[in-house]
Short mmCIF file of C-alpha atoms in Angstrom, two decimals:
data_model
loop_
_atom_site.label_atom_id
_atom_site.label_comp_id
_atom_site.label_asym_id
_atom_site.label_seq_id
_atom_site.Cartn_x
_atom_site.Cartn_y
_atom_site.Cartn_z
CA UNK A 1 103.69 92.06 113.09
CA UNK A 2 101.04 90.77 115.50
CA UNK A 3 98.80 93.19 115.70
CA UNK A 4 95.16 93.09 115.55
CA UNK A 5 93.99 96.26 117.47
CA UNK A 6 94.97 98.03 114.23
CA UNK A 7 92.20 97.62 112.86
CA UNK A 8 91.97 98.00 109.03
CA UNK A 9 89.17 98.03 106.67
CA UNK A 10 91.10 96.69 103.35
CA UNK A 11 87.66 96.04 101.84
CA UNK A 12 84.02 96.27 102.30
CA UNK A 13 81.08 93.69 102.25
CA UNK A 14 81.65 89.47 103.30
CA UNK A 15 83.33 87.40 100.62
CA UNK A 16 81.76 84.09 99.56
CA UNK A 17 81.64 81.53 102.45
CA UNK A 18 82.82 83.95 105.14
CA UNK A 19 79.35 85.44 106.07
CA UNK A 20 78.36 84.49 109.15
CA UNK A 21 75.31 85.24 111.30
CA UNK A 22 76.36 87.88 114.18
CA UNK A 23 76.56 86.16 117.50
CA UNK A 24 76.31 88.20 120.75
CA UNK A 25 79.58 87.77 122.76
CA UNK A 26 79.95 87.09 125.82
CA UNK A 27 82.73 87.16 128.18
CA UNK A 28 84.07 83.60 128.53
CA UNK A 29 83.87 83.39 124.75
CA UNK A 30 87.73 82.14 123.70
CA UNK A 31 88.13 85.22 121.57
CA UNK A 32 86.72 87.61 124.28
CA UNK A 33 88.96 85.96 126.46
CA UNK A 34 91.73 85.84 124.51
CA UNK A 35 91.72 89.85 123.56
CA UNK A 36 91.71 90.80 126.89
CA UNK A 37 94.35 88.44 128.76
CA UNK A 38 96.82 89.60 126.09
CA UNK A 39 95.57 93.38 126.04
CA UNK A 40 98.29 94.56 128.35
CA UNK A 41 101.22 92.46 126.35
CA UNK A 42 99.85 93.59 123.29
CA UNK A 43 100.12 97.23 123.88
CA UNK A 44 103.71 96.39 125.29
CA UNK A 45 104.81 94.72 122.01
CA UNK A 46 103.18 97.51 119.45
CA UNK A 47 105.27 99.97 122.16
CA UNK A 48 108.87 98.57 120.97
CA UNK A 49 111.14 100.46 119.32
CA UNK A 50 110.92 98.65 116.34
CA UNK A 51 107.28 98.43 116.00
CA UNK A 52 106.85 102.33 116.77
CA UNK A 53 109.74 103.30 113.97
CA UNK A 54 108.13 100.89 112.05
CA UNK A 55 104.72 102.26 112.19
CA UNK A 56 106.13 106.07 111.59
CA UNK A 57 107.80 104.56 108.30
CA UNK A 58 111.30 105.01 109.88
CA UNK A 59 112.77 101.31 108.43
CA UNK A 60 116.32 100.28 107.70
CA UNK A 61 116.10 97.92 104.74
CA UNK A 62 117.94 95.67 105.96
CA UNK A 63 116.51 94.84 109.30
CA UNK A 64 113.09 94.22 106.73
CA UNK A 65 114.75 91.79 105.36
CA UNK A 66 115.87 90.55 108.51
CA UNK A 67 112.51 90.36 110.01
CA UNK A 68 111.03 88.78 106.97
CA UNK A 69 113.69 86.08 107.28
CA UNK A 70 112.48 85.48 111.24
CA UNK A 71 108.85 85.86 109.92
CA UNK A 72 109.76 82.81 107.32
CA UNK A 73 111.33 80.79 109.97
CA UNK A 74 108.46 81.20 112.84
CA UNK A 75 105.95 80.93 109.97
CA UNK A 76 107.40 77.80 108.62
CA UNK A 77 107.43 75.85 111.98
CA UNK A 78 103.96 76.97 112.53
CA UNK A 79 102.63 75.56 109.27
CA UNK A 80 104.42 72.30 109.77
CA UNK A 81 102.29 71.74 113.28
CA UNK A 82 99.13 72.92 111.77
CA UNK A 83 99.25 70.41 108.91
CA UNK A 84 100.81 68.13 111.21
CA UNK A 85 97.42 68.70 113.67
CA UNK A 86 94.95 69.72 110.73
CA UNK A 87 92.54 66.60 111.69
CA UNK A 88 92.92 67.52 115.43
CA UNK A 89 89.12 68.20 117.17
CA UNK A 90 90.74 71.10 118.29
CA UNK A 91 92.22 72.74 115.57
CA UNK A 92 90.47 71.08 112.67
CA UNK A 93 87.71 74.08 112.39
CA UNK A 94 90.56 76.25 112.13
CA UNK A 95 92.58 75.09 109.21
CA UNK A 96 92.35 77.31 106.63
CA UNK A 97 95.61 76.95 104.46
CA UNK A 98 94.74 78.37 101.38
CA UNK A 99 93.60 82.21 103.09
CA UNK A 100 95.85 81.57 105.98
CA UNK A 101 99.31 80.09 105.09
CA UNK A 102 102.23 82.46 104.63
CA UNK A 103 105.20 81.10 104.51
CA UNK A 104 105.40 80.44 100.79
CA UNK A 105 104.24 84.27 100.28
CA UNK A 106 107.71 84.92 102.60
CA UNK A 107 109.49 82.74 100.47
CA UNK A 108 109.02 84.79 97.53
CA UNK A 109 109.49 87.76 99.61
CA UNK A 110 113.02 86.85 100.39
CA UNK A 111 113.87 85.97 96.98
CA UNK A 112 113.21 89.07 95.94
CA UNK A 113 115.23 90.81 98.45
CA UNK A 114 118.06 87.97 98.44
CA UNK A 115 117.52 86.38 94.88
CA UNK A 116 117.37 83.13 93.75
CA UNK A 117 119.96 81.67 95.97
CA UNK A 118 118.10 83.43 99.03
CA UNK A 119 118.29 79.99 101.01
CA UNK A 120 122.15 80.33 101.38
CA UNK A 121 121.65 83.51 102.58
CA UNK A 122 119.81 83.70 105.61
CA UNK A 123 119.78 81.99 108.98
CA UNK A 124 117.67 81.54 112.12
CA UNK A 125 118.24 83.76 114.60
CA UNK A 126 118.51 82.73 118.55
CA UNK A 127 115.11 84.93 119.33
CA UNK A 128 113.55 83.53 116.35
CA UNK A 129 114.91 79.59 117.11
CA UNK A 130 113.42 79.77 120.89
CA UNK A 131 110.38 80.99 119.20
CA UNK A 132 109.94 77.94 116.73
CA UNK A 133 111.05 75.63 119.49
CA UNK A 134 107.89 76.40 121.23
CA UNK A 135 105.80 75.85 118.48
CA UNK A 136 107.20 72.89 117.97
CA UNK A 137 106.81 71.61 121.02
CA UNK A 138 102.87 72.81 121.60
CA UNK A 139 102.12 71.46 118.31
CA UNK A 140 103.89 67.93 119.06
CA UNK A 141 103.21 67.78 122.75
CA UNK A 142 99.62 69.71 123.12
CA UNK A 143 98.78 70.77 120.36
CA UNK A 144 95.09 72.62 121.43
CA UNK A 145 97.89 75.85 122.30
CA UNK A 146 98.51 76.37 118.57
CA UNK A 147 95.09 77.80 118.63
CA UNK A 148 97.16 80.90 120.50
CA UNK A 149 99.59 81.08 118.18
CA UNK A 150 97.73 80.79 115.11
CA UNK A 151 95.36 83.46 116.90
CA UNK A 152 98.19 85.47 117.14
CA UNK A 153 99.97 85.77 114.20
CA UNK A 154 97.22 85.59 111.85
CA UNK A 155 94.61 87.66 113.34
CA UNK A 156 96.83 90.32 113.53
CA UNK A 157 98.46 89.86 109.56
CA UNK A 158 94.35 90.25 108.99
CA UNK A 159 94.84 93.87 111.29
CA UNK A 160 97.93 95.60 111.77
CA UNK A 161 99.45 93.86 108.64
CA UNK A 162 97.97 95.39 106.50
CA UNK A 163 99.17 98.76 107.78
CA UNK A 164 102.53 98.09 107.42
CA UNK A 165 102.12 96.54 103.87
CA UNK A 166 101.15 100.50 102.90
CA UNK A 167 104.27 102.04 105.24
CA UNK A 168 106.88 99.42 103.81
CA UNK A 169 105.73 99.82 100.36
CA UNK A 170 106.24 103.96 100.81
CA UNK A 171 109.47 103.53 102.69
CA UNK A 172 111.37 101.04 100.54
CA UNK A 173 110.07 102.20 97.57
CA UNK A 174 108.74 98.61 96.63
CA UNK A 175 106.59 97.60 93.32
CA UNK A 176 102.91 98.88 94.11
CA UNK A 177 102.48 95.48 92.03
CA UNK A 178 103.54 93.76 96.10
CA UNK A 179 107.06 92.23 95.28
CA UNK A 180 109.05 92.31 98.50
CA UNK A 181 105.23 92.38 100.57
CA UNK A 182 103.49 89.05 99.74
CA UNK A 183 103.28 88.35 103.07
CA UNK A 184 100.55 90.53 103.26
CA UNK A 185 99.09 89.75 100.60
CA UNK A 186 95.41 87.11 101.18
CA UNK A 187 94.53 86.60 97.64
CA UNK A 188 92.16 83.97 99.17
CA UNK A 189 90.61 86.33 101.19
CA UNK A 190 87.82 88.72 100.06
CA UNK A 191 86.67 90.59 103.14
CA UNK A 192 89.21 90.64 106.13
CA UNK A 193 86.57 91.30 108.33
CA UNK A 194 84.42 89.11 107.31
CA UNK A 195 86.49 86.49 107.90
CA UNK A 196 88.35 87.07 111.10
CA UNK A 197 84.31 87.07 112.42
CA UNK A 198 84.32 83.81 110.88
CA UNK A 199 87.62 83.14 112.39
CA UNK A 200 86.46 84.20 115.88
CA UNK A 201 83.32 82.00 116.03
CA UNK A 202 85.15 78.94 115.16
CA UNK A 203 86.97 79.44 118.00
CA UNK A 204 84.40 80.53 120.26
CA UNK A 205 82.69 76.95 118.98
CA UNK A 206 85.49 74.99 120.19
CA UNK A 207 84.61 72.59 122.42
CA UNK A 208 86.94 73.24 125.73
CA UNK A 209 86.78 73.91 129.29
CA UNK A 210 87.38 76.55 131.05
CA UNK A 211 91.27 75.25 132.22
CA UNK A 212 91.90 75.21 128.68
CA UNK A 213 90.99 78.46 127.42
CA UNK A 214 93.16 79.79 130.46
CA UNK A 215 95.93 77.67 129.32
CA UNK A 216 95.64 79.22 125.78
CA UNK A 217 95.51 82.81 126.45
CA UNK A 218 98.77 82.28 128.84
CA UNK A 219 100.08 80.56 125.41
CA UNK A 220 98.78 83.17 123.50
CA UNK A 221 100.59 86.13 126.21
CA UNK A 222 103.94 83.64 125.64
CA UNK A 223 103.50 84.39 121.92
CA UNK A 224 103.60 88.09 121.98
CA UNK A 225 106.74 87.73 124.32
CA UNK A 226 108.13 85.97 121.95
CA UNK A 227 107.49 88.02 119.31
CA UNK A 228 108.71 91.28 121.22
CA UNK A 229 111.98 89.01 121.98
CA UNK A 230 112.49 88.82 117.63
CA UNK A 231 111.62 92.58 117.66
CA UNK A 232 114.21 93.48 120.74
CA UNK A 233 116.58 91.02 118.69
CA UNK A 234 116.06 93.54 115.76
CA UNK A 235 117.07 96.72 117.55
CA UNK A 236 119.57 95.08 118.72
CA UNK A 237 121.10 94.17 115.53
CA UNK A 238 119.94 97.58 113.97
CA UNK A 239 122.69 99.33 116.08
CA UNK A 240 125.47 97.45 114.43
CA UNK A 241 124.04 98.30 110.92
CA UNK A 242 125.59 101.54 109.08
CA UNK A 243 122.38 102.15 106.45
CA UNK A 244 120.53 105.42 106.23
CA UNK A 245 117.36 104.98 107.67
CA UNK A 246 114.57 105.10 104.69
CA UNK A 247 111.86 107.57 106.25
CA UNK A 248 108.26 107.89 105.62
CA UNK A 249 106.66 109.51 108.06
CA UNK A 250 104.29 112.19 108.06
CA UNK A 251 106.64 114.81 107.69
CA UNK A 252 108.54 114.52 104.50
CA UNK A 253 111.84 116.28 105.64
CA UNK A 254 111.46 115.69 109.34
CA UNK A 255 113.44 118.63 111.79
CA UNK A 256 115.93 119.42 109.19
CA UNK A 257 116.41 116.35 107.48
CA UNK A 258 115.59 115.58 103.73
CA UNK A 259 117.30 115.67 100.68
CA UNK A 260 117.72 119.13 99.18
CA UNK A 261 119.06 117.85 95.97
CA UNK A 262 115.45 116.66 95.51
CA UNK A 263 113.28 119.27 97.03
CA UNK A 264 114.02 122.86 95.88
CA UNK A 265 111.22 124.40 98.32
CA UNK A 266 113.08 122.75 101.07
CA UNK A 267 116.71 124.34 99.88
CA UNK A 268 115.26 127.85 99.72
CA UNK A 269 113.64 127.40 102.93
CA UNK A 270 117.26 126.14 104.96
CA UNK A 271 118.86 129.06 102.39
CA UNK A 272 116.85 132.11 104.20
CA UNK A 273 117.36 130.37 106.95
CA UNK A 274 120.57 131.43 106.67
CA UNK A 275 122.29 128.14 108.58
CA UNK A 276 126.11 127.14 107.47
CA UNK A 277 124.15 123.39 107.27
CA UNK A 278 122.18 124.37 104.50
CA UNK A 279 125.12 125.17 102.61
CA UNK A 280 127.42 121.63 103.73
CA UNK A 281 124.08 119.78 102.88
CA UNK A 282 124.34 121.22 99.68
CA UNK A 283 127.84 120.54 98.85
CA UNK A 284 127.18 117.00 100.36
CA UNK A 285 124.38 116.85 97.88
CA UNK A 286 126.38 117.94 95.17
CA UNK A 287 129.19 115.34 95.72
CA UNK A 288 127.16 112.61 95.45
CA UNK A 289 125.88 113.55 91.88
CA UNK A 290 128.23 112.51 89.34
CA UNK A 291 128.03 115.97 87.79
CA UNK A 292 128.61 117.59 90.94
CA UNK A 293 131.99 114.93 91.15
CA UNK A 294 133.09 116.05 87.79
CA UNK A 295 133.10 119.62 88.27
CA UNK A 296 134.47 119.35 92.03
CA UNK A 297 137.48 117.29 90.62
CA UNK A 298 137.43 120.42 87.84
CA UNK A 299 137.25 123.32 90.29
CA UNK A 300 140.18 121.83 92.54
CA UNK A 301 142.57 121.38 90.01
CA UNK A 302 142.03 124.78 88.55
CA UNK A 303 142.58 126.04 92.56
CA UNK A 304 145.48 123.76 92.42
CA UNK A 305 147.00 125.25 89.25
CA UNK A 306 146.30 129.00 90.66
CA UNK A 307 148.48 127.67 93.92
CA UNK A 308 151.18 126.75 91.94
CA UNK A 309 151.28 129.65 89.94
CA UNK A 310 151.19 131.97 93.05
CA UNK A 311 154.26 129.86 94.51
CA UNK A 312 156.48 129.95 91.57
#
């Protein structure tokens, strides 16, 4: 998710070749620009439903999977125009596809959630199509605007990302060795911010007027919408789904949710509570152990037997 107010510290000290003297900044400096024209949109897009249950570590597993397969589409298109535009004045100092590049780290991603035949199993969505469209057609027609979108996306997998790395891995009870979270993953990266400084001077040393650095951080606002247009797409599509919702938010039972087959403090808490809910969770609980099945299916048809005895 774009989102690089989120600020996170994923490792200390400048890597080799990212250290960069410290520059003061000044206000029509492109980055300066560009975080404030897309403050208010930004705060708008980290305030979707998606985002927020995201963030708490309320996710459905399949709407991840459903965003990484937008995330591989929009990534995809993106990367074609950048190598498509790598020797262009104004994106050259940018091009960095060996920290930067993500959609073979989404790739692998969705064949781990998919398997090997993942290709046949996902499509582009119509939020995520419109979205690729416009890359497509900044990065073909004026192609200075992928600056936004590479701003954008990458900036804030640098940020935010790398919050939601930690929340998804808790939530879906992925490898802590990163299968289903490449994506986050910047092996090529040694210092995150260390290089998104490095990141922001090169584009504060772009040479472009003022018109243009307008143009990109109204390119840059379009991003986000389109972005919250994929997430709005998801909660859409989340209503239709029937999946428990995998929770891992602060609290680990939330109200009076949690699963008392796996927390005894928790049963003995809803017990003296003295709540008829405590006792259907626990028969709910039971039933879905195969023990608990067995001697259900045991206890009936001695009741059963007792009934017919009664009636003869």
């Amino acid at each position: 998710m774009s989102s690089e107010k989120m600020e996170t510290n994923v490792s200390s000290g400048a890597g080799p070749g990212y250290e960069e003297k410290e520059n003061s900044l000044c206000p029509e400096d492109l980055s300066e620009m560009l975080a404030a024209g897309t403050k208010e949109v930004h705060e708008k897009a980290e305030n979707t439903q998606f985002v927020k249950d995201f963030l708490k570590g309320r996710i459905r597993k399949e709407l991840f999977k459903l965003g990484a397969v937008a995330l591989y589409y929009t990534y995809t298109a993106m990367e074609e125009e950048i190598e498509r535009n790598k020797d262009h004045p104004h994106f050259a100092p940018l091009y960095f596809p060996a920290e930067l590049h993500r959609h073979e780290a989404l790739a692998c991603d969705l064949e781990y959630f998919y398997g090997p035949e993942w290709k046949s199993h996902i499509s582009c969505s119509q939020a995520t199509q419109l979205y690729m469209d416009r890359i497509h057609q900044v990065g073909q027609e004026d192609p200075v605007l992928l600056v936004a979108h590479a701003y954008t996306r990458y900036m804030g997998d640098l940020s935010g990302g790398q919050v939601l790395k930690k929340v998804a891995q808790r939530a879906l009870k992925l490898p802590p060795t990163g299968e289903g979270v490449e994506f986050y993953k910047f092996d090529g990266i040694h210092s995150a911010k260390a290089f998104k400084q490095l990141y922001r001077s090169r584009m504060n040393e772009l040479d472009l007027d003022m018109e243009t650095k307008r143009r990109l951080v109204d390119e840059a606002v379009k991003a986000f919408q389109f972005n919250m247009e994929v997430f709005e797409e998801l909660e859409e599509i989340g209503k239709t789904i029937q999946e428990d919702v995998l929770d891992a938010g602060m609290s680990a039972h939330g109200e009076l949710g949690g699963d008392i087959s796996k927390c005894p403090y928790y049963a003995a808490k809803m017990a003296a509570s003295g709540g008829t809910a405590y006792f259907c969770q626990l028969a709910m609980a039971a039933l879905r152990h195969p023990t608990g099945q067995v001697l259900f299916a045991t206890w009936f048809a001695a009741l059963a037997g007792l009934v017919a005895w009664y009636l003869m």
